[in-house]
XYZ file of C-alpha atoms in Angstrom:
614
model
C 3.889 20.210 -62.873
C 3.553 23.593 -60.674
C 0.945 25.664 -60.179
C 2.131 27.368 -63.517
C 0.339 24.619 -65.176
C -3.486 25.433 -63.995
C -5.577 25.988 -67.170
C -9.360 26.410 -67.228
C -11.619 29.334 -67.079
C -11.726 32.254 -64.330
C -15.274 32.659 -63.622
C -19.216 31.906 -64.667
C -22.287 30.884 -63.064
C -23.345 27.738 -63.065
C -27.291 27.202 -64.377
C -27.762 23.528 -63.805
C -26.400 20.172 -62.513
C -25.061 17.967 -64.264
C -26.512 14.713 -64.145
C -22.692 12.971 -62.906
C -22.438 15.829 -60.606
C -25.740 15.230 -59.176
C -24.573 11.530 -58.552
C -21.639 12.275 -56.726
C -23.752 15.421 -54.895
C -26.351 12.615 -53.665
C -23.551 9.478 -52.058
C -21.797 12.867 -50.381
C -25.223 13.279 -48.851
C -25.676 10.103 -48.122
C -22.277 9.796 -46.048
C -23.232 13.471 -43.982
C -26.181 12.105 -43.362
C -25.259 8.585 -42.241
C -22.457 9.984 -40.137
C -24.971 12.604 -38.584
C -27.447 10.424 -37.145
C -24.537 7.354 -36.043
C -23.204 10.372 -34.418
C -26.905 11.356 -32.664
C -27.029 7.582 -31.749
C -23.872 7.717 -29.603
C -23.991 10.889 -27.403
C -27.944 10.413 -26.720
C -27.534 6.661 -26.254
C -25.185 5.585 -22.922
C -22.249 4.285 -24.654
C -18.575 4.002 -23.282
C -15.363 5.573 -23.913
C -14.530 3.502 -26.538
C -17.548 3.811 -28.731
C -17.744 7.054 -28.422
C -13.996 7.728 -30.139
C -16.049 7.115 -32.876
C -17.361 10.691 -32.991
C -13.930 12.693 -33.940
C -13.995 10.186 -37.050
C -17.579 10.830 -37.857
C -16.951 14.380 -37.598
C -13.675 15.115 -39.788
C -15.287 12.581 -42.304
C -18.531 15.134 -42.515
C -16.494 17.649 -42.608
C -14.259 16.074 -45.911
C -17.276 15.051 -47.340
C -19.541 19.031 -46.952
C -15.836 20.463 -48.336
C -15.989 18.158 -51.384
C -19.820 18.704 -52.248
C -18.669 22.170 -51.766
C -15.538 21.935 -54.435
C -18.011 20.239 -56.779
C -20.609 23.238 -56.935
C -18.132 25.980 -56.259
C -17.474 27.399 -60.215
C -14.988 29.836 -58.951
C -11.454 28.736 -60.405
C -9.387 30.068 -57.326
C -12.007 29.018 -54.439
C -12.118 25.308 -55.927
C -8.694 25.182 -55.745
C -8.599 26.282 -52.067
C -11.600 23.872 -51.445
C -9.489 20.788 -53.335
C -6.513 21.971 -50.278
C -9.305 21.991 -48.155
C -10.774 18.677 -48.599
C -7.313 17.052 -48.515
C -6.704 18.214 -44.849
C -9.549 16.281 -43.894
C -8.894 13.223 -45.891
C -5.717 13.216 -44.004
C -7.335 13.606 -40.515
C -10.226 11.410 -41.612
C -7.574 8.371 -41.834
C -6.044 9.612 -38.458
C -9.385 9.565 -36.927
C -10.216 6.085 -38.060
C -6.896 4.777 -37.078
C -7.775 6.446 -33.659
C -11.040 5.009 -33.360
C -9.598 1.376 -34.056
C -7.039 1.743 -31.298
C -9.361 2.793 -28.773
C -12.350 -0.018 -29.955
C -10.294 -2.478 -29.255
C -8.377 -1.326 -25.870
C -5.183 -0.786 -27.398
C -2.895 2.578 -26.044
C -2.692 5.571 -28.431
C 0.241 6.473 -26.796
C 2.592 7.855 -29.091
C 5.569 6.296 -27.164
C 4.409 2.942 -29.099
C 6.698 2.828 -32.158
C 3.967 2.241 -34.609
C 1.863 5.369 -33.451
C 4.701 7.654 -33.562
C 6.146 5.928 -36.907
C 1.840 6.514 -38.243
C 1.456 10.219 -37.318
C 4.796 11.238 -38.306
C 4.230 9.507 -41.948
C 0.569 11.943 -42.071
C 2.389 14.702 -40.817
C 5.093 14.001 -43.559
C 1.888 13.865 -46.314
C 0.391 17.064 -44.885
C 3.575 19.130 -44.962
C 3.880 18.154 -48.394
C 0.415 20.012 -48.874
C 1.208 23.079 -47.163
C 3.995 23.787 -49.609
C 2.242 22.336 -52.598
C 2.169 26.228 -53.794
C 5.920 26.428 -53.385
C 7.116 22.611 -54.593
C 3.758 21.085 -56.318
C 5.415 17.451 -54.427
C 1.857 16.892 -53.036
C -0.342 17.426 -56.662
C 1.638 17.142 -60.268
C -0.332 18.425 -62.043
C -3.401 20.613 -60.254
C -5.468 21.303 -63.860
C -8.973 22.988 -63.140
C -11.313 21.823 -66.147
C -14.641 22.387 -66.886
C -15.441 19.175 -69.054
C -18.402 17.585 -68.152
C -18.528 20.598 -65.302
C -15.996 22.631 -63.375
C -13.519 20.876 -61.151
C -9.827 20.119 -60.617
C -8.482 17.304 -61.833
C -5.399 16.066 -59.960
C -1.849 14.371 -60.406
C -0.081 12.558 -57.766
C 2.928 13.739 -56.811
C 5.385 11.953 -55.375
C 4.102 13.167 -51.726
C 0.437 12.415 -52.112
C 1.881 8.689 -53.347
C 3.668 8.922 -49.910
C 0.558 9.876 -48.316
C -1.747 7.699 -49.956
C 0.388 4.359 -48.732
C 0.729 5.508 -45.679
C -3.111 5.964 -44.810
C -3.196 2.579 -45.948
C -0.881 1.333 -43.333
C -2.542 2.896 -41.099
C -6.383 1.791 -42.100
C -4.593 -1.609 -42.210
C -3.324 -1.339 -39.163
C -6.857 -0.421 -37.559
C -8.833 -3.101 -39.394
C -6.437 -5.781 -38.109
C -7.596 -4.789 -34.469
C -10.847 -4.765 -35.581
C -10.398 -8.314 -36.987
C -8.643 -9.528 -34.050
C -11.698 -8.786 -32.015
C -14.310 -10.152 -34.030
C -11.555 -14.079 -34.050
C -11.232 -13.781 -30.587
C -15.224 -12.937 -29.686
C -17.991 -15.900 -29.685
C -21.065 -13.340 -28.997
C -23.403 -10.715 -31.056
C -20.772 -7.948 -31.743
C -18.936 -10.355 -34.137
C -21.611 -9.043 -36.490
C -21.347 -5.449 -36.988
C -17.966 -5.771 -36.548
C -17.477 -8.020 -39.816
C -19.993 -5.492 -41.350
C -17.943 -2.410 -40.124
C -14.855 -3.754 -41.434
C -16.742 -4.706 -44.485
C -18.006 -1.189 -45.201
C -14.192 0.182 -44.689
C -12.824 -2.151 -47.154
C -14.837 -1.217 -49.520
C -15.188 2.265 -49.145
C -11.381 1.502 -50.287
C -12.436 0.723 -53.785
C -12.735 4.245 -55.093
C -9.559 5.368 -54.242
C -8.257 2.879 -55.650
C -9.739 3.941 -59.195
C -7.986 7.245 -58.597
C -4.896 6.175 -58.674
C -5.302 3.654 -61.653
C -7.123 6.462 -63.401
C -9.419 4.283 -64.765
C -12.943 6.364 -63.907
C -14.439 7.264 -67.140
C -17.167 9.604 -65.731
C -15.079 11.978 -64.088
C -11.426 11.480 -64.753
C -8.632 12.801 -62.650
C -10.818 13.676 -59.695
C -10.009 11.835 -56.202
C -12.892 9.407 -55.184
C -11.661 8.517 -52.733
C -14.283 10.705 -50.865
C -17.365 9.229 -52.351
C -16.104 5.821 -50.370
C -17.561 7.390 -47.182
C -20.855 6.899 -48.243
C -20.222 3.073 -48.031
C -18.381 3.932 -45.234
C -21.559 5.671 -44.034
C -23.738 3.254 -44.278
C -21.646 0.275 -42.997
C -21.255 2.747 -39.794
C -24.932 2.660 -39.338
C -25.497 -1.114 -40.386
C -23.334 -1.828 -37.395
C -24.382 0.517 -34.548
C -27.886 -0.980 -35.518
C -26.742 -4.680 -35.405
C -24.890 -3.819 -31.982
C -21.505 -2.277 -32.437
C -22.406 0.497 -29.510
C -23.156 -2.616 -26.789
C -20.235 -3.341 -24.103
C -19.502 -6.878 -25.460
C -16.034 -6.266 -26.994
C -14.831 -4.516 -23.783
C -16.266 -7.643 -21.526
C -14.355 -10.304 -24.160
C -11.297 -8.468 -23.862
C -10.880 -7.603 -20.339
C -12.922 -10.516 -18.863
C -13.770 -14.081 -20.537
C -10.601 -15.055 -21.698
C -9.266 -14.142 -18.543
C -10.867 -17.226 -16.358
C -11.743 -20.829 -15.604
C -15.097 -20.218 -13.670
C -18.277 -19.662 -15.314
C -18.302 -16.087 -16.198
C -21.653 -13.871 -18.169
C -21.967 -10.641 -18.971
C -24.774 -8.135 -19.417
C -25.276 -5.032 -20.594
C -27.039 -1.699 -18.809
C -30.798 -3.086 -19.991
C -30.043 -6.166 -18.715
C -29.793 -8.533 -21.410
C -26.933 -11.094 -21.903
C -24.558 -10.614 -24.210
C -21.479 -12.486 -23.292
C -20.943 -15.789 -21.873
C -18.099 -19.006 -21.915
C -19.030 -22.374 -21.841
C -18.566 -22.785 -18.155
C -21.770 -20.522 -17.470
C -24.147 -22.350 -19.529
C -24.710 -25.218 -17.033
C -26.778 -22.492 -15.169
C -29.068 -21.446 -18.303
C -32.591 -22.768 -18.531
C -33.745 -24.101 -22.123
C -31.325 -25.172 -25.108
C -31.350 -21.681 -27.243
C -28.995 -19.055 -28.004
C -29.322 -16.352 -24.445
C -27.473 -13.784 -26.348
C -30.001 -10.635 -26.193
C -32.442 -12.303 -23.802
C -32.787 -11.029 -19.972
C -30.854 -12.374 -17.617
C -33.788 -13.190 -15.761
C -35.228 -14.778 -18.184
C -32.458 -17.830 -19.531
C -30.892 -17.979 -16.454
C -33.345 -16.797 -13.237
C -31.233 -19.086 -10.470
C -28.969 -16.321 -11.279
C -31.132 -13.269 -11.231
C -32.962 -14.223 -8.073
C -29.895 -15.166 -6.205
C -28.402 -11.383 -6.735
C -31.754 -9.867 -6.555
C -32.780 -11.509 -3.381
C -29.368 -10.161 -1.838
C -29.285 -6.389 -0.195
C -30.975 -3.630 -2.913
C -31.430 -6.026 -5.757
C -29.771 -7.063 -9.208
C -29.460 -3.077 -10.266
C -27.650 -1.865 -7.316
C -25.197 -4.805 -7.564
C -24.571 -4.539 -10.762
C -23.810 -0.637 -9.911
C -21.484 -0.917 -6.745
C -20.378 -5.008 -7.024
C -21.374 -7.710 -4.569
C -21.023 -11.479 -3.378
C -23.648 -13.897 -3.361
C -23.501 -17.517 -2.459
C -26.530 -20.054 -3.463
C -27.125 -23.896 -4.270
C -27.793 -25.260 -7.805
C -28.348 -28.776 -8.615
C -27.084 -29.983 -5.087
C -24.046 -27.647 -5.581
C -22.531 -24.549 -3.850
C -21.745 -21.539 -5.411
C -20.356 -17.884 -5.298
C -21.268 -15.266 -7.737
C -19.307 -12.117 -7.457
C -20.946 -9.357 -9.556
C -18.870 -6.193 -10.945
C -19.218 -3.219 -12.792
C -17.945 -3.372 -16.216
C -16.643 0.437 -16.787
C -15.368 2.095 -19.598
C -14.118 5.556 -18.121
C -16.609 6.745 -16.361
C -19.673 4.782 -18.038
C -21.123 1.574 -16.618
C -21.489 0.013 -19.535
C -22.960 -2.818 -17.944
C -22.576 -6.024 -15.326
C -20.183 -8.914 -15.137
C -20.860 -11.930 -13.171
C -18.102 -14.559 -12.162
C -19.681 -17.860 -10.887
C -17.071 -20.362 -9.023
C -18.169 -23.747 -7.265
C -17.179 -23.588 -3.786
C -18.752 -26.251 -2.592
C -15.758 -27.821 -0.947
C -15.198 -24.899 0.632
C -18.348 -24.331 1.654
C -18.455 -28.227 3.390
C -15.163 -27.609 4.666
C -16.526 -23.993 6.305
C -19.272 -25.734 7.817
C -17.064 -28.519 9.037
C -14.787 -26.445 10.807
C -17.854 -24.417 12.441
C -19.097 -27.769 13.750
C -15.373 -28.043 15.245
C -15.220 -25.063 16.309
C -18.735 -25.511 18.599
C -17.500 -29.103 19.859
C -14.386 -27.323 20.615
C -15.908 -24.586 22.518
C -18.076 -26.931 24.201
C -15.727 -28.672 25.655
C -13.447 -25.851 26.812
C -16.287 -25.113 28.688
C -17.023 -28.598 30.058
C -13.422 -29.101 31.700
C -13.123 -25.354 32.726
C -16.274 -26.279 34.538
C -15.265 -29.587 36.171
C -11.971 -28.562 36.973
C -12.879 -25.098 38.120
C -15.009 -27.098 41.149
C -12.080 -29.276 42.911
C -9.835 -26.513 42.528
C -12.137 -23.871 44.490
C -12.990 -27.040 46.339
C -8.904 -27.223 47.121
C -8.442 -23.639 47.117
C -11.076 -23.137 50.133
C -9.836 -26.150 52.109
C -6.509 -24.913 51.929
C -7.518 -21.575 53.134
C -9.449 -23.366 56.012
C -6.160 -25.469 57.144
C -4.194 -22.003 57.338
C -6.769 -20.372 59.530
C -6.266 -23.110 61.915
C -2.614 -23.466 61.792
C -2.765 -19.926 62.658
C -4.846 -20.409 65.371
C -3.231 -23.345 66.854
C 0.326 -21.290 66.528
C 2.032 -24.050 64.025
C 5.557 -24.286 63.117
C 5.794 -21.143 60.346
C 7.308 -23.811 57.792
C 3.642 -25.675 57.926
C 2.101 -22.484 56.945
C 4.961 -21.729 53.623
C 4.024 -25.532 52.597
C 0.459 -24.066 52.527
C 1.393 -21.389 50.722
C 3.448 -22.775 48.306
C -0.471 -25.125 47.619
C -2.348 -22.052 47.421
C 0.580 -21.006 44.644
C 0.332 -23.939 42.670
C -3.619 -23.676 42.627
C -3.498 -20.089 40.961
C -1.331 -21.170 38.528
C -3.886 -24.235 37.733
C -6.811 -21.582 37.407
C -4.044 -19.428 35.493
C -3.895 -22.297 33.345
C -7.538 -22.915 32.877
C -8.550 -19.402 32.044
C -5.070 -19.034 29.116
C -6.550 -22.785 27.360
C -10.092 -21.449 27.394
C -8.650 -18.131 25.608
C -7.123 -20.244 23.024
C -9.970 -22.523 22.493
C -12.674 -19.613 22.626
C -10.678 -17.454 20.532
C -8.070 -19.353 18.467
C -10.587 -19.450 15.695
C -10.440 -16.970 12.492
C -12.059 -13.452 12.813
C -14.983 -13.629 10.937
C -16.138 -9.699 11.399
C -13.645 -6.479 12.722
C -14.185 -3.050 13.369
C -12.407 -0.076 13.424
C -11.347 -0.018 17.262
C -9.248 3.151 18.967
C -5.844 1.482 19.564
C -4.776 3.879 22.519
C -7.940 2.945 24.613
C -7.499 -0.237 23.985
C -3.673 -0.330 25.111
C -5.301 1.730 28.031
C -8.097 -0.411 28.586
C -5.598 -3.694 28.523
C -3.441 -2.243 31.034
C -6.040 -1.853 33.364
C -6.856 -5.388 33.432
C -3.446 -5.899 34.576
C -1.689 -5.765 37.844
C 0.977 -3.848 36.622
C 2.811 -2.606 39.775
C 5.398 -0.062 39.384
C 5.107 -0.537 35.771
C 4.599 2.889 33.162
C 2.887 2.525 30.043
C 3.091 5.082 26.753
C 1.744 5.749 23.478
C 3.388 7.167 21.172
C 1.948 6.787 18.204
C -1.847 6.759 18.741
C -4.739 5.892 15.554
C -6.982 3.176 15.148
C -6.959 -0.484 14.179
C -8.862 -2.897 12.773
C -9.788 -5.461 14.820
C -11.682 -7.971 16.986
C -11.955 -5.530 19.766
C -12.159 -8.987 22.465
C -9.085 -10.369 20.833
C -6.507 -7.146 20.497
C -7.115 -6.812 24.035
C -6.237 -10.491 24.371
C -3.009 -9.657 22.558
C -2.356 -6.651 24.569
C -3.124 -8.057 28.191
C -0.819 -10.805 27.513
C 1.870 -8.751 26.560
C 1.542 -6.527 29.388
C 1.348 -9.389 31.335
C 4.661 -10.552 29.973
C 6.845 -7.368 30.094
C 5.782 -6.821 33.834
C 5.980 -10.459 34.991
C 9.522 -10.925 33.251
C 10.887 -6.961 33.368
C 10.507 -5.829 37.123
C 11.716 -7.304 40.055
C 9.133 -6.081 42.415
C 6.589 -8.043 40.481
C 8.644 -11.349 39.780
C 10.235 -14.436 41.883
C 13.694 -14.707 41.653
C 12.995 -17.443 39.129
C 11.768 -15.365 36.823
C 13.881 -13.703 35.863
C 15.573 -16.074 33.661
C 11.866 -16.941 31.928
C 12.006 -14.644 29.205
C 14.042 -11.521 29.803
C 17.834 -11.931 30.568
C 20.616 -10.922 29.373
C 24.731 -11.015 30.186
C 26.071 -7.968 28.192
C 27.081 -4.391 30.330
C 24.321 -2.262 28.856
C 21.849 -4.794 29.703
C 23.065 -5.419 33.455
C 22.923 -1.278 33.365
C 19.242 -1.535 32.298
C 18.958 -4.442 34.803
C 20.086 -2.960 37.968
C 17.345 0.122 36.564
C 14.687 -2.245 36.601
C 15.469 -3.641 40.004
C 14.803 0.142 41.165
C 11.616 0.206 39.450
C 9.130 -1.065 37.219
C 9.385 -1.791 33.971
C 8.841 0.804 31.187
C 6.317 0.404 28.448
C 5.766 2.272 24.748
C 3.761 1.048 22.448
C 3.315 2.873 19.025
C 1.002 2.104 15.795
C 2.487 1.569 12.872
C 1.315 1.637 9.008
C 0.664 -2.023 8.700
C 0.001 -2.684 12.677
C 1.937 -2.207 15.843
C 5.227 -2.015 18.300
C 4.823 -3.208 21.644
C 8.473 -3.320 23.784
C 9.849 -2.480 27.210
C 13.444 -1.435 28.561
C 13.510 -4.470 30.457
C 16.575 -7.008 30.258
C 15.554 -8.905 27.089
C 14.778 -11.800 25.713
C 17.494 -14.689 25.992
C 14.903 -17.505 25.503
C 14.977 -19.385 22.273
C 13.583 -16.900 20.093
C 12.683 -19.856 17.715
C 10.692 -21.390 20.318
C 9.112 -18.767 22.045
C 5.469 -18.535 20.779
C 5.529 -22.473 21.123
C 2.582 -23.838 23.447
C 3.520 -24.716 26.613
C 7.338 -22.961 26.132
C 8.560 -21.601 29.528
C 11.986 -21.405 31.026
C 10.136 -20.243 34.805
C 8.974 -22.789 36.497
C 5.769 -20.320 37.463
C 5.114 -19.350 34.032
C 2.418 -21.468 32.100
C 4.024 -20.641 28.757
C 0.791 -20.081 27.093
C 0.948 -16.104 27.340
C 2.838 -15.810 23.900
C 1.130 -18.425 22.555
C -2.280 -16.755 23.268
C -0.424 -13.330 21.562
C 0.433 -15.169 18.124
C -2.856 -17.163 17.633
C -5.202 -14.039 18.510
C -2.641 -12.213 15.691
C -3.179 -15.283 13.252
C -6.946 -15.655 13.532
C -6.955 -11.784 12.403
C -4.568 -12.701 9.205
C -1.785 -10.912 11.408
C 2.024 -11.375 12.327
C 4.305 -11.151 15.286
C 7.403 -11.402 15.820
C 10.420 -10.722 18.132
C 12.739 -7.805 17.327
C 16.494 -9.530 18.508
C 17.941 -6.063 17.604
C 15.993 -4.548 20.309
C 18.171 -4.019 23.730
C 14.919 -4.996 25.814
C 11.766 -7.223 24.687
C 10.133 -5.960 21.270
C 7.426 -7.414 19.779
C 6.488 -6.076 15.997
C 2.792 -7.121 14.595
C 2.330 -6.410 11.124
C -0.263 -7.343 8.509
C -2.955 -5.133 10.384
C -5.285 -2.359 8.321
C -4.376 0.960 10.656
C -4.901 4.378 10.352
C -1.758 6.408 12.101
C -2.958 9.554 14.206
C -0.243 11.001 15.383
C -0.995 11.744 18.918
C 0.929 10.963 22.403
C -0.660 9.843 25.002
C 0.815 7.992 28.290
C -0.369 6.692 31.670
């Protein structure tokens, strides 16, 4: 039926309230009420993101509740009529609202590029379009009939939109108390409880509506209870923030304890537990239930491990940290995080992991690590004497073959000693690198890489040699070690890339090549020294030269001990890629490049942009 079929008086006052009206006056209350204060308890309590998409619900469900204690004392004919429009908007956006709030609860996207959220508002939209042109189709109510038996009010038929509607807010309410459900299965910890009472209070603030569409509600026939379910609604709402609802623990269970093998607890911002898996337990003093107890308190080897670190448990918990400590004759790391929901800490996760092998296996290799230096130290010592010893002696014999006016060919033999003693202490000083040095970077800094190019090629006879940076920035880095790296490829472009500071034997070490451009760049070199550029990159650095090449086995070439010159002690590359491993880094050789290029990547760098060149 259309609107043609309204019957019912105009007008009148109302003297008095009816005793069925009063009921259904006092649950509307109830719900505003209910909803009010949850509402207060949110935005002056610290809750997250996702309890606070609560709210919007709360709100539109007021609101449909104030417009239908409104409809029910209004006695005007047409303003009840625009009240009954009214109060189905918001029964409409009370469903999307709750819908809403479910998706958020329980970390879900309310993206409406997921099918079922565009299918869900599309269907409401559907159901509210229906009530805009009720007045022109009457497809939403059939029939609208304003009565006045046992007081004023409209009594309503369903038309075949509002039946459209009505399933479809079902869908969607069914849709949002499956999430709910899902979380209270899949959680072992306090929030189970208002949760079940929540979804409790939902289904049966369901039961009036369905009344209104069986008809079968003697006391006030034909009006739509469905409203008066929001006072159960109401009051499960408030049941559940007070049991716990508003507390992190469905976010943590979500996003954190099914996620692991360790021993993993959670706490929220007053420092209570409220979240734990079985592999945490084992550090928990006493046999009861820790949910809602301090942390300090059922599990203190815990609490004073963290708090005994830096600023104490708070700050951690704020801005995340690592602690190691010993329980029960075991080693173990506790990382603790903040557990955020937007921009709330909603409270403090801790994941506890047994590294005690590690831990032996890091003390092992520091013991190592000290016998190793030690005894670096012990034969640089003993074989630093006899070759000074040698060194002087030989230097004595050539004073006096001088003197006595020798045959020159003496004197080269002497020479050709006093060579092969350098390259002894040469040899010494590259094995006491590796063995002082070889070891992993425990600490870096941020170090300026052009000064320390700079500073490496001043530790460097480098001839006629040039040197440029091109791209200049910093690096992070063992400061002792990068110049390591650099010194020894300095050391490597000018020993192998210019003539003037090479043996003829040299130059088939590690730069050579047969092709024309290269013999063009080689007769260059022979004119000069060896040019230089080394430029930082995003993830580290290029170091290369206009030398020759490389026509060494490239495979081969960082080897210890590798060398193609008989004066080389092929521990200068070797030195270059174990200083780059111990900081995590990489280095290679670029074949594509015409001279020697050597590319380290895996470095943390920050590119500047600036030229400089020496």
């Amino acid at each position: 039926m259309s609107e043609g079929g309204l019957v019912g008086q105009t007008g009148g006052a109302v003297t008095a309230v009816h005793p069925i009206e009063a009921v259904y006056l006092s649950l509307l209350v109830v719900s505003i009420v209910g909803f009010a204060l949850m509402n207060v308890w949110v935005e002056r309590g610290r809750s997250t993101a996702r309890i606070r998409a609560v709210v919007p619900l709360h709100i539109v469900a007021m609101l449909w509740a104030g417009v239908a204690a409104l409809e029910l004392l209004a006695a005007d004919q047409q303003l009840s009529r625009w009240l009954v429009y009214l109060r189905t908007v918001f029964s409409y956006l009370t469903v999307v609202a709750f819908v809403y709030f479910g998706t958020v609860y329980s970390g879900r996207s309310t993206s409406l590029r997921r099918p079922f959220n565009a299918l869900f508002v599309g269907g409401m939209a559907t159901g509210l379009l229906g009530l805009v042109t009720q007045p022109w189709l009457g497809l939403h109510f059939d029939p609208l009939v304003f009565t006045t038996d046992p007081f004023p009010y409209y009594r309503t038929g369903f038309g075949p939109l509002w039946l459209f509607g009505f399933f479809w807010s079902y869908v969607g309410i069914g849709a949002a108390l499956y999430y709910l459900a899902e979380l209270v299965v899949t959680s072992q910890h306090r929030s189970s409880r208002p949760l079940v009472v929540y979804s409790a209070g939902i289904l049966l603030g369901l039961v009036p509506s369905a009344f209104t569409v069986t008809g079968r509600v003697p006391t006030l026939p034909g009006y739509d209870h469905t409203v008066l379910g929001l006072s159960i609604v109401g009051v499960a709402t408030f049941v559940g923030a007070w049991l716990g609802m508003v507390r992190i623990t469905p976010i943590s269970r979500d996003r954190l304890l099914g996620t692991t093998g360790d021993g993993l607890l959670v706490r929220d911002d007053t420092g209570q537990v409220v979240d734990l898996n079985p592999e945490a337990r084992r550090f928990l003093v006493g046999d009861g239930n820790p949910i809602g107890s301090p942390l300090a308190v059922v599990a203190p080897v815990l609490a004073d491990a963290i708090a005994a670190d830096g600023d104490g448990f708070e700050s951690a918990a704020r801005t995340g940290r690592t602690v190691e400590f010993t329980h029960d004759d075991r080693r173990y790391s506790a990382v603790v995080s903040p557990v955020t929901d937007g921009d709330t800490v909603a409270g403090s996760a801790l994941l506890i992991r047994d590294v005690t092998e590690r831990y032996e296996n890091r003390r092992e290799l520091r013991r190592q690590n000290r016998q190793l230096d030690e005894f670096a130290r012990s034969i640089s010592h003993h074989l630093r004497n006899p070759l000074q010893v040698a060194a002087g002696q030989t230097e004595l014999v050539r004073q006096r073959l001088a003197d006595s006016g020798a045959d020159p060919v003496d004197r080269d033999r002497l020479d050709d000693l006093d060579g092969a003693l350098d390259r002894m202490e040469t040899i010494i000083t590259d094995l006491r690198t590796l063995a002082e040095q070889g070891k992993s970077v425990e600490s870096t800094e941020v170090v300026g890489f052009g000064d320390a190019v700079r500073t490496a090629w001043s530790h460097v006879d480098t001839g006629e040699a040039t040197l440029a940076v091109d791209v200049d920035g910093t690096i992070r880095a063992d400061e002792s070690r990068l110049l390591s790296i650099l010194e020894n490829l300095v050391r490597n472009s000018v020993e192998h890339g210019s003539t003037s500071n090479r043996t003829q034997s040299d130059d088939s070490v590690a730069h050579g090549s047969t092709s024309a451009g290269s013999q063009t760049r080689q007769d260059s070199v022979e004119h000069g020294g060896v040019a230089i550029t080394v430029r930082l990159t995003d993830d580290g650095f290029v170091f290369e030269d206009d030398g020759p090449g490389i026509d060494a086995d490239h495979d081969r070439l960082f080897e210890y001990g590798y060398t193609t010159s008989s004066e080389g002690t092929g521990l200068g590359l070797s030195i270059v890629e174990t200083m780059a491993q111990s900081h995590g880094w990489a280095v290679r050789v670029d074949p594509a490049h015409d001279g020697a290029r050597f590319v380290v990547s895996g470095a943390v760098t920050a590119v500047g942009n600036t030229e400089s060149g020496r």
